mmCIF file of C-alpha atoms in Angstrom:
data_model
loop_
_atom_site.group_PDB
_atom_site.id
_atom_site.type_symbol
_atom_site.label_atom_id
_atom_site.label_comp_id
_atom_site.label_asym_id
_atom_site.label_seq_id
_atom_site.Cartn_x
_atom_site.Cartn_y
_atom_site.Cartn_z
ATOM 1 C CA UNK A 1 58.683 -97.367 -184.010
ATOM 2 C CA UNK A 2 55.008 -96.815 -183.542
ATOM 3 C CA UNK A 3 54.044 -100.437 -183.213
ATOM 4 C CA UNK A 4 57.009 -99.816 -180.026
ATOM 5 C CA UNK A 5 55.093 -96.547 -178.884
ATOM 6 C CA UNK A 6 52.034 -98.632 -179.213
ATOM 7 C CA UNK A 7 52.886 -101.501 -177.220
ATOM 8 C CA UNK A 8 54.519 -99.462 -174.186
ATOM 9 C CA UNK A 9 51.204 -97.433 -174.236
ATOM 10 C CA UNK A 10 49.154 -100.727 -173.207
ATOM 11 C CA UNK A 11 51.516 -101.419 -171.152
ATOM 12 C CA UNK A 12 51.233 -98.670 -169.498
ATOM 13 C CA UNK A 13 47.911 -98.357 -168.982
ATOM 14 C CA UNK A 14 47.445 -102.213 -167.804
ATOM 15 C CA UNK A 15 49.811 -101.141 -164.714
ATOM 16 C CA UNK A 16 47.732 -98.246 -163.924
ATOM 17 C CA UNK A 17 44.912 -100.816 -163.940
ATOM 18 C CA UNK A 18 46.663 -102.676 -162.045
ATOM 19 C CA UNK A 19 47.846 -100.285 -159.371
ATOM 20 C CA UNK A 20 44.422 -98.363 -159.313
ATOM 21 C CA UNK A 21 43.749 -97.088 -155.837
ATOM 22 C CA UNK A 22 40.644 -96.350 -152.782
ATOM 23 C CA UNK A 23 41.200 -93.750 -150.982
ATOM 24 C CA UNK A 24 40.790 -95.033 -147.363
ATOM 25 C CA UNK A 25 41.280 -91.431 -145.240
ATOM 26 C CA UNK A 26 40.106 -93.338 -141.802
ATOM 27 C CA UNK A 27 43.319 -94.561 -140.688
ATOM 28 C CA UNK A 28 41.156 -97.069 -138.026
ATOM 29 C CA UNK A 29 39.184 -98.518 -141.238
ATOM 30 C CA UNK A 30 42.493 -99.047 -143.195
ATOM 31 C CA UNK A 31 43.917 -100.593 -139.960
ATOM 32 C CA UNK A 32 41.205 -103.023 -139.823
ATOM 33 C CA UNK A 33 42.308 -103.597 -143.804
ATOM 34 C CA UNK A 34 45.878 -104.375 -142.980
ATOM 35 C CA UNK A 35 44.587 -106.770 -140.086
ATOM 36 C CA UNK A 36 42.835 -108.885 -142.581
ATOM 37 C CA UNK A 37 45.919 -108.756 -144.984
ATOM 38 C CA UNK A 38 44.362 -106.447 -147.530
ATOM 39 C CA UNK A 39 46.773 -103.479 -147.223
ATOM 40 C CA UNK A 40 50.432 -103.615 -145.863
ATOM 41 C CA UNK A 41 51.131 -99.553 -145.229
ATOM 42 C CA UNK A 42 48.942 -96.868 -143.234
ATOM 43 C CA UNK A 43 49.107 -94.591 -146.086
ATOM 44 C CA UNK A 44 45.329 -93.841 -146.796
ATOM 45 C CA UNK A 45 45.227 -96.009 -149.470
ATOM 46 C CA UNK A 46 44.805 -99.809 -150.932
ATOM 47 C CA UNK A 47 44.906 -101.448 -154.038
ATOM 48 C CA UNK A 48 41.645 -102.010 -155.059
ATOM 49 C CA UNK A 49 41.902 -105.293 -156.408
ATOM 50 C CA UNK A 50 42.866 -106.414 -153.077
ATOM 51 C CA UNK A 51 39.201 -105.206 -151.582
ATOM 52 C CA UNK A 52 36.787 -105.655 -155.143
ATOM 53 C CA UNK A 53 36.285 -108.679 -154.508
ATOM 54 C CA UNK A 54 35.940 -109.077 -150.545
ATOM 55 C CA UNK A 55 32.477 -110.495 -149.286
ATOM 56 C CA UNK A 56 32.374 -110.437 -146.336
ATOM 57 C CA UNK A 57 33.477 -107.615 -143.845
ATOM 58 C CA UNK A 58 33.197 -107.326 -139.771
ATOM 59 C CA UNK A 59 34.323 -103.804 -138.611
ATOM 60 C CA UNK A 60 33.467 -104.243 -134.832
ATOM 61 C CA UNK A 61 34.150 -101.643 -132.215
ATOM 62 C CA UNK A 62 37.211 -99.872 -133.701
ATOM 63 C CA UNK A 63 36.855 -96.584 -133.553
ATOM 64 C CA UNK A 64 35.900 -95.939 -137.381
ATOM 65 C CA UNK A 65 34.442 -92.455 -138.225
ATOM 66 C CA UNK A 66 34.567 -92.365 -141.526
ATOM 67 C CA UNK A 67 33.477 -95.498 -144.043
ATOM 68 C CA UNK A 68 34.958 -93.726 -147.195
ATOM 69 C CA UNK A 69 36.354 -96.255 -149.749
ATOM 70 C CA UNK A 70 33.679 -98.772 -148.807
ATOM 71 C CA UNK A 71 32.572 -98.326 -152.255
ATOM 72 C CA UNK A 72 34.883 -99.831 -154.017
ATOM 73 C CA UNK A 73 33.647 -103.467 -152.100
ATOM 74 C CA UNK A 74 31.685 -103.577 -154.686
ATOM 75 C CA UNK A 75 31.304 -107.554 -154.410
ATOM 76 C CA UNK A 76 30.316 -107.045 -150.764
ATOM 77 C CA UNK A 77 27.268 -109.203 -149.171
ATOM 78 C CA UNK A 78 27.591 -109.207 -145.644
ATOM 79 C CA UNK A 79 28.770 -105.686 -143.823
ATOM 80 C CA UNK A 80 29.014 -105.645 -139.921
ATOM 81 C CA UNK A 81 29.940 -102.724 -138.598
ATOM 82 C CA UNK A 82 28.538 -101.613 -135.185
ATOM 83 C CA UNK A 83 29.955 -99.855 -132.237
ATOM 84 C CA UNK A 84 31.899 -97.231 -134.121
ATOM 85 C CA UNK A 85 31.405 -93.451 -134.315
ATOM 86 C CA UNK A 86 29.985 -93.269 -137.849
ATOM 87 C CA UNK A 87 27.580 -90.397 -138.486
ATOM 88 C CA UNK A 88 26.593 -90.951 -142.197
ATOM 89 C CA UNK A 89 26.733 -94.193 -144.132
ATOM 90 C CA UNK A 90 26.038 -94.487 -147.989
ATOM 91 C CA UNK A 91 26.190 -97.827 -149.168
ATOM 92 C CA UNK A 92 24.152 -97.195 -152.529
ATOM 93 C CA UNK A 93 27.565 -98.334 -154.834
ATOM 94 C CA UNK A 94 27.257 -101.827 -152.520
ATOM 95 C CA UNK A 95 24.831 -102.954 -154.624
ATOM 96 C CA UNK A 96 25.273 -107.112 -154.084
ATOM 97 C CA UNK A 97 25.049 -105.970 -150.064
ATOM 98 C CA UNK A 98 22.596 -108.283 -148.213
ATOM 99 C CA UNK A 99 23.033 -108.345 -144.885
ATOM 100 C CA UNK A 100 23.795 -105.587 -142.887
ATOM 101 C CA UNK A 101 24.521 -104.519 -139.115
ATOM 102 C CA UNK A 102 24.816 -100.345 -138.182
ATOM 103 C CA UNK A 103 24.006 -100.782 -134.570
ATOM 104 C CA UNK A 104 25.428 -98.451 -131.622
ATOM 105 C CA UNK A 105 27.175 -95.645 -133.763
ATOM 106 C CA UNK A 106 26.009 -92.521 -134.261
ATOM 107 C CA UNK A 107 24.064 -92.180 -137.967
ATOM 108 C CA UNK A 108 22.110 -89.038 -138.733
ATOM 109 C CA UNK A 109 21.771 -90.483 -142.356
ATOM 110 C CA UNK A 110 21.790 -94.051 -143.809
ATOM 111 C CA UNK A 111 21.790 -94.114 -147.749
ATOM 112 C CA UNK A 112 20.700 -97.561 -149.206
ATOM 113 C CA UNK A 113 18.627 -96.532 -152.372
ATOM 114 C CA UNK A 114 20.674 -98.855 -154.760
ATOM 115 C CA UNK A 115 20.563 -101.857 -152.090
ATOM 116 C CA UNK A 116 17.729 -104.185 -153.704
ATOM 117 C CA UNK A 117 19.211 -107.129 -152.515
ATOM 118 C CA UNK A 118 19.170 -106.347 -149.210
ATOM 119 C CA UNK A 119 17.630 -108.930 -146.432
ATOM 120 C CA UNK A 120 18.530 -108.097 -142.955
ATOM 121 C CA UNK A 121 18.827 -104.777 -141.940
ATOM 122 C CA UNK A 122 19.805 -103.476 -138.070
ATOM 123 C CA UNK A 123 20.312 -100.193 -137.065
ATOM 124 C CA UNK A 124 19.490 -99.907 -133.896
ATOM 125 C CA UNK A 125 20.686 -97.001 -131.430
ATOM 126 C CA UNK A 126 21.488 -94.162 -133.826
ATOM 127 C CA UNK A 127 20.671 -90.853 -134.223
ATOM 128 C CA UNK A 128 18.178 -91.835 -137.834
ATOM 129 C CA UNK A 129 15.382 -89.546 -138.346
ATOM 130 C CA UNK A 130 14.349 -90.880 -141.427
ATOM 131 C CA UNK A 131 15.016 -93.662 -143.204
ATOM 132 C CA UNK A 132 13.981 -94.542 -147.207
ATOM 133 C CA UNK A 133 13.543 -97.876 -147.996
ATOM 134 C CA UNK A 134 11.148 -97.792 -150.801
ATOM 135 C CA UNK A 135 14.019 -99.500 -152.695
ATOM 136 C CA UNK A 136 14.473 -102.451 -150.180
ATOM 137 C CA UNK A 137 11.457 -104.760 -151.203
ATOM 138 C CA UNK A 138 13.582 -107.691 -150.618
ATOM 139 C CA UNK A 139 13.718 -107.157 -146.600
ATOM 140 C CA UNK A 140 12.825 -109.902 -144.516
ATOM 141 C CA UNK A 141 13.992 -108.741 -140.977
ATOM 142 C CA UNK A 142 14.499 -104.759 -139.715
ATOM 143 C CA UNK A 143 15.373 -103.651 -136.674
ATOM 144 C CA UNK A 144 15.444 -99.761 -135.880
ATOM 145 C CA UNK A 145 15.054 -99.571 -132.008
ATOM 146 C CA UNK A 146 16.358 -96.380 -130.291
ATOM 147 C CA UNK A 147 16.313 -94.296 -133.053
ATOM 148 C CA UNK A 148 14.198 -90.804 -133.674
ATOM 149 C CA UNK A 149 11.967 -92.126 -136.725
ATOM 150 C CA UNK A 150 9.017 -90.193 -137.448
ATOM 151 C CA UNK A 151 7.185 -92.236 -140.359
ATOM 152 C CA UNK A 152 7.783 -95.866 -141.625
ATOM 153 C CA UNK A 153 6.496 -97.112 -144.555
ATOM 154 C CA UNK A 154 6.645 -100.420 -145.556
ATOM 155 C CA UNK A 155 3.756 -101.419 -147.172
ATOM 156 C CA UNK A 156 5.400 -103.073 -150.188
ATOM 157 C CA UNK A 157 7.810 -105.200 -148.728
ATOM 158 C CA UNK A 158 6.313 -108.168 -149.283
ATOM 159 C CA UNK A 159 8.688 -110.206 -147.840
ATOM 160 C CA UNK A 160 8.982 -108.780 -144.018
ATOM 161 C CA UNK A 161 8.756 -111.355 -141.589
ATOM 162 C CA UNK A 162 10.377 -109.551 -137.999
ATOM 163 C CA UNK A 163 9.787 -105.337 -137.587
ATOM 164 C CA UNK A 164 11.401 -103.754 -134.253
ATOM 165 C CA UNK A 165 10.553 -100.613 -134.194
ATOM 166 C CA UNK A 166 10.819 -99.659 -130.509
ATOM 167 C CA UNK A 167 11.607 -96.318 -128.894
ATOM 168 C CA UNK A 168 11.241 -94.165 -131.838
ATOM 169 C CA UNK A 169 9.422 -90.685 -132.085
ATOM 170 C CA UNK A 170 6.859 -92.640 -135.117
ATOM 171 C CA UNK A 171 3.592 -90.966 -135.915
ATOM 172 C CA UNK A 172 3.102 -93.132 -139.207
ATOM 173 C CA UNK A 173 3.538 -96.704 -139.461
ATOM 174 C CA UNK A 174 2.080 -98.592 -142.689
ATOM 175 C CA UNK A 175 2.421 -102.209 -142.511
ATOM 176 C CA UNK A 176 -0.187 -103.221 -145.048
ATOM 177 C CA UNK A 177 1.722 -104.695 -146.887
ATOM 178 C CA UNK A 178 -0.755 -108.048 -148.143
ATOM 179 C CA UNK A 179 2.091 -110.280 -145.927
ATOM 180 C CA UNK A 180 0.758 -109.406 -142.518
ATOM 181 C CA UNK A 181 0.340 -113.123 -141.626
ATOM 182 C CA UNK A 182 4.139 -114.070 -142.077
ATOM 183 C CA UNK A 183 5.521 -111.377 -139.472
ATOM 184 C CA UNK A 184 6.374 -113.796 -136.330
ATOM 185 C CA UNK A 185 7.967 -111.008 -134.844
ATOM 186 C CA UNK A 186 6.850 -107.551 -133.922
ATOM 187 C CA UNK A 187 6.808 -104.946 -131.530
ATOM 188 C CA UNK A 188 6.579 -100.928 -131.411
ATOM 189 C CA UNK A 189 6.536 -99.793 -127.882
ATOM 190 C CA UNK A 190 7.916 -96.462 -126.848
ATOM 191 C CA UNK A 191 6.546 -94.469 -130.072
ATOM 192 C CA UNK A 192 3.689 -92.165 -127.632
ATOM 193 C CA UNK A 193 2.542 -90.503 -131.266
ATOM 194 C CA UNK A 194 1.809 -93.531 -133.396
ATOM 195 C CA UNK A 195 -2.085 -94.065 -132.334
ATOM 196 C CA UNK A 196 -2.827 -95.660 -135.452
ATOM 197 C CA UNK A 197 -0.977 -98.313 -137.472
ATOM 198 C CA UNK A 198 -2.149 -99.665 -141.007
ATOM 199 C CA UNK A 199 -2.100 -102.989 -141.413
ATOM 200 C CA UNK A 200 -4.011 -105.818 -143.594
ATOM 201 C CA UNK A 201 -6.797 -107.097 -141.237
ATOM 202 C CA UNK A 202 -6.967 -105.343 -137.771
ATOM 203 C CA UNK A 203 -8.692 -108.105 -136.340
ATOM 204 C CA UNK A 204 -5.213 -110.506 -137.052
ATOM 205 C CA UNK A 205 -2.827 -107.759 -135.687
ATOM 206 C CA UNK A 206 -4.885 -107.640 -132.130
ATOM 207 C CA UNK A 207 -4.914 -110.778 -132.058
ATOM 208 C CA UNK A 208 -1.147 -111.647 -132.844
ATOM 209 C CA UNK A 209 1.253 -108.479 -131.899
ATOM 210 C CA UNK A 210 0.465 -107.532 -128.383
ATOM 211 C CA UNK A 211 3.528 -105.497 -128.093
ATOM 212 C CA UNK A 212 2.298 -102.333 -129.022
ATOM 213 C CA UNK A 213 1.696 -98.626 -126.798
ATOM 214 C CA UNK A 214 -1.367 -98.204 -124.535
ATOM 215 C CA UNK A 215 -2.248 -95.045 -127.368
ATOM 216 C CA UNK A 216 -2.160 -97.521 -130.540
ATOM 217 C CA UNK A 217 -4.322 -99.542 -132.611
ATOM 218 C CA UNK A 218 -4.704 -101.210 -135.683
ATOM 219 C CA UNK A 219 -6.478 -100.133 -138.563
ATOM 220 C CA UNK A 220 -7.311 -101.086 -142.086
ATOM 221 C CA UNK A 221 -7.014 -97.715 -142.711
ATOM 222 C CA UNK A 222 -5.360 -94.834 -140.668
ATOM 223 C CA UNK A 223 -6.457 -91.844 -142.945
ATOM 224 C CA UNK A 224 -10.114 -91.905 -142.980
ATOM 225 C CA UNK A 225 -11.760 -90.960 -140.123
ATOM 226 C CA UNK A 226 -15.117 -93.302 -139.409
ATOM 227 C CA UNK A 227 -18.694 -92.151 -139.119
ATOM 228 C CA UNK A 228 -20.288 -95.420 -139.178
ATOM 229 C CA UNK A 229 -21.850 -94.931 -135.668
ATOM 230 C CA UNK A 230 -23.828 -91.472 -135.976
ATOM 231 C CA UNK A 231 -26.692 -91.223 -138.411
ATOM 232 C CA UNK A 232 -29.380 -89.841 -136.804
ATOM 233 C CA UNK A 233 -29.190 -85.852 -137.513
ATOM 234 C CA UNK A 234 -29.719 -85.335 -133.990
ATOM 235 C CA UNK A 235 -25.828 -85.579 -134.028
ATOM 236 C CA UNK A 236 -22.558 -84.688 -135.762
ATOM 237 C CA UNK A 237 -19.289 -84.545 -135.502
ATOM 238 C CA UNK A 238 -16.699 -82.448 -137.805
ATOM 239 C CA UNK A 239 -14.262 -82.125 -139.346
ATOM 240 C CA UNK A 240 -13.991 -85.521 -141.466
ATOM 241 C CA UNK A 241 -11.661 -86.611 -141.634
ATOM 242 C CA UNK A 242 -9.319 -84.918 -138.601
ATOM 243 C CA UNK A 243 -5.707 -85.603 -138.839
ATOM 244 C CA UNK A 244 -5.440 -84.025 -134.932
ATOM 245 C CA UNK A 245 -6.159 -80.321 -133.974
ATOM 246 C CA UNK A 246 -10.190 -79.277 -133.198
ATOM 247 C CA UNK A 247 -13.162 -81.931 -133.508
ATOM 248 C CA UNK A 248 -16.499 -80.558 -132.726
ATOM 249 C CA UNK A 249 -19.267 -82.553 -131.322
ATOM 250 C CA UNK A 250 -22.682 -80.904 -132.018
ATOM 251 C CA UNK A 251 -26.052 -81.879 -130.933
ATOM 252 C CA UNK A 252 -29.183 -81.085 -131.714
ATOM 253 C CA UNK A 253 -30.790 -82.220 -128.116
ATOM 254 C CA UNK A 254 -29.392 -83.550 -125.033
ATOM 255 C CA UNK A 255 -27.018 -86.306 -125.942
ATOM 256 C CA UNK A 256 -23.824 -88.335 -123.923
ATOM 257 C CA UNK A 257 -21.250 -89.411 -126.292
ATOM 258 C CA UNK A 258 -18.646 -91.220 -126.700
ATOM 259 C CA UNK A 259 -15.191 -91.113 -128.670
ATOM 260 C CA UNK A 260 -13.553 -94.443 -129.043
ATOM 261 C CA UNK A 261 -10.580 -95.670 -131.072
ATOM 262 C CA UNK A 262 -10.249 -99.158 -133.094
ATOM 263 C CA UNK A 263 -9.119 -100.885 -129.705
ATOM 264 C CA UNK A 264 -12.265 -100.171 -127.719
ATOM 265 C CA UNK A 265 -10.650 -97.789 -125.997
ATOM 266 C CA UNK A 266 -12.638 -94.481 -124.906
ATOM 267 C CA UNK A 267 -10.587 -91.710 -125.562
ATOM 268 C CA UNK A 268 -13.246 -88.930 -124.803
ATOM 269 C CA UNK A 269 -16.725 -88.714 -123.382
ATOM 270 C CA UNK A 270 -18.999 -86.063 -122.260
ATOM 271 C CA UNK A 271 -22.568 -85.136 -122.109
ATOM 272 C CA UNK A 272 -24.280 -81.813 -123.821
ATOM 273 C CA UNK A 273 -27.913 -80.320 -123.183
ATOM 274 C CA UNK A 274 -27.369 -79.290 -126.720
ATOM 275 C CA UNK A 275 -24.848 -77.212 -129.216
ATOM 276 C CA UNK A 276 -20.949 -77.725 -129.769
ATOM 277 C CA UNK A 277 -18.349 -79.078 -127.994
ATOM 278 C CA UNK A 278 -14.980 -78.386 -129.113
ATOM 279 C CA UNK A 279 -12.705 -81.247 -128.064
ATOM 280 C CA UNK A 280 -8.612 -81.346 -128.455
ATOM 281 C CA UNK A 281 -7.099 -84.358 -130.563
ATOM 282 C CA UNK A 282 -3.329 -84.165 -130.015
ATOM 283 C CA UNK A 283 -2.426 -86.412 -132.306
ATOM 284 C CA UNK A 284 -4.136 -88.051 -135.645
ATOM 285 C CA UNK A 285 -6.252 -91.224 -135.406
ATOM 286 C CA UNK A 286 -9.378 -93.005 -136.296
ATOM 287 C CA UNK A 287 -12.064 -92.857 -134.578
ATOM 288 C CA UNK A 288 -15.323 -94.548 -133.995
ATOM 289 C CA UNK A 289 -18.186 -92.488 -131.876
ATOM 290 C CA UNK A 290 -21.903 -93.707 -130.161
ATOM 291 C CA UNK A 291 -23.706 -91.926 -128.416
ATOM 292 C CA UNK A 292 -27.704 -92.639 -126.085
ATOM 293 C CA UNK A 293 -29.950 -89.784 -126.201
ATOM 294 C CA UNK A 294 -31.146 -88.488 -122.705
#
C-alpha cells in the first residue's frame, strides 16, 4: 500500500512538471505565441516547456504592453521586439540573451544586469533616462539615439566597436575604454551638454569621429581641469578644477586672456587692467587658458 501511495505521488508530481505554467497576462504577446504554434488558447497562459527552450523571438509591431512571462525563455538569444508600447523591460532572468532590438516603444526603464552575454544592443527612440550596463562587457555594437540619457559609461567594454548615441540630454560620456582604435562607427550629435568626452588618445578621436556637437571635445581626461598654460604669478585662474558654475580670472597687471577648450576652440576672452573677472561656465569642461601681457 505505501509503495502504491508512493508511486502515485511521483506520478503526480511529474504531471505538475509537466503541465507547469507562464503567466502571459498580455493577451497581444500570447497571440504572437499561438501564431508561432507555442500556445493553442488565449487564456493568459502557456506551457512552459513549449517556450524554455525557444531561441529566437521577433515580436514586431503588435501592440504588446506588457513582456511578462518573457522570463521563462530562459534559452533565449536573439529578442526583437520594437514598435510596441512597452514601458519597462527586465530581461535579467534571459541570461543566454545576445542580441537584442527595443527600438520605437516607449521604455522608462531597461533592466539587463544579468545579460553578460549580450552583443548587440538597440534601443533607440524611448523614453530611457538611464541606462546600467556595467554588466554588459561583452557589447560590441549600441545604439541609444532619441533617448533622454544623461551619463554613459562605458569605459570597460572592451569590445565596442559602433556607439550611436545621438539626440540624448548626455553630460558624461566615458569612452576610454583602451579599445578606442576598433570603434568604426561613432557619432553623438544632438547632446548640447556633453562638452567633454573621455576617450584613450584625443588626438585619434579628432582625427577619426567627426560626428560630434560644435560644444564637444575629446579629452584624455574630462575631470581635471588644465593649468598648463599660466605660470607666471602675474595670473590665475580659480577654482581648479571647475565642474561649471563661477571661474575667476585674476590678474595682477593688465593682461588679455584667453579660455579655450581641447578643440582649439575659444570659448571666452577678455582683457583686464587688473583684478577679477568672474566668468559663467554653464556646463563642466576642460579647459586650457593663454594669455599676452599688455
Amino acid at each position: 500500500m505505501k509503495k502504491s501511495l508512493l508511486y502515485m505521488s511521483i506520478l503526480f508530481v511529474c504531471a505538475f512538471a509537466q503541465a507547469q505554467n507562464t503567466y502571459v497576462p498580455d493577451d497581444n504577446f500570447e497571440q504572437v505565441l499561438i501564431d508561432l504554434n507555442l500556445d493553442d488558447v488565449l487564456d493568459d497562459y502557456v506551457l512552459t516547456a513549449n517556450i524554455n527552450t525557444l531561441v529566437n523571438l521577433t515580436i514586431l509591431n503588435k501592440g504588446v504592453d506588457d513582456l511578462t512571462g518573457i522570463e521563462d525563455f530562459t534559452a533565449l538569444e536573439y529578442l526583437w521586439c520594437p514598435q510596441n508600447n512597452l514601458t519597462s523591460l527586465d530581461l535579467s532572468a534571459n541570461t543566454a540573451l545576445e542580441t537584442l532590438n527595443c527600438d520605437f516603444n516607449d521604455l522608462n526603464s531597461l533592466g539587463l544586469s544579468s545579460n553578460t552575454a549580450l552583443e548587440y544592443l538597440s534601443c533607440k527612440n524611448n523614453n530611457l533616462s538611464s541606462l546600467d550596463l556595467s554588466s554588459n562587457t561583452a557589447l560590441e555594437r549600441f545604439y541609444c539615439n532619441d533617448n533622454n540619457l544623461t551619463s554613459l559609461d562605458l569605459s570597460t567594454h572592451t569590445a565596442l566597436t559602433q556607439l550611436f548615441c545621438k539626440s540624448n540630454n548626455l553630460s558624461v560620456l566615458n569612452l576610454a575604454n583602451g579599445n578606442n582604435t576598433n570603434i568604426v562607427g561613432f557619432s553623438s550629435t544632438g547632446n548640447s551638454n556633453l562638452t567633454c568626452i573621455q576617450v584613450d588618445n584625443a588626438s585619434y578621436s579628432i582625427t577619426n569621429w567627426t560626428s560630434i556637437d560644435d560644444v564637444a571635445s575629446f579629452s584624455e581626461d574630462c575631470d581635471t581641469l588644465s593649468t598648463n598654460s599660466f605660470e607666471r604669478p602675474a595670473f590665475s585662474i580659480y577654482p581648479i578644477p571647475n565642474n561649471g558654475g563661477i571661474i575667476t580670472v585674476d590678474a595682477l597687471e593688465a593682461v588679455t586672456y584667453e579660455l579655450i577648450n581641447t578643440r582649439g576652440q575659444i570659448i571666452k576672452q577678455g582683457h583686464l587692467t587688473s583684478g577679477k573677472k568672474p566668468t559663467q561656465l554653464y556646463e563642466p569642461i576642460s579647459w586650457t587658458v593663454c594669455y599676452d601681457n599688455t
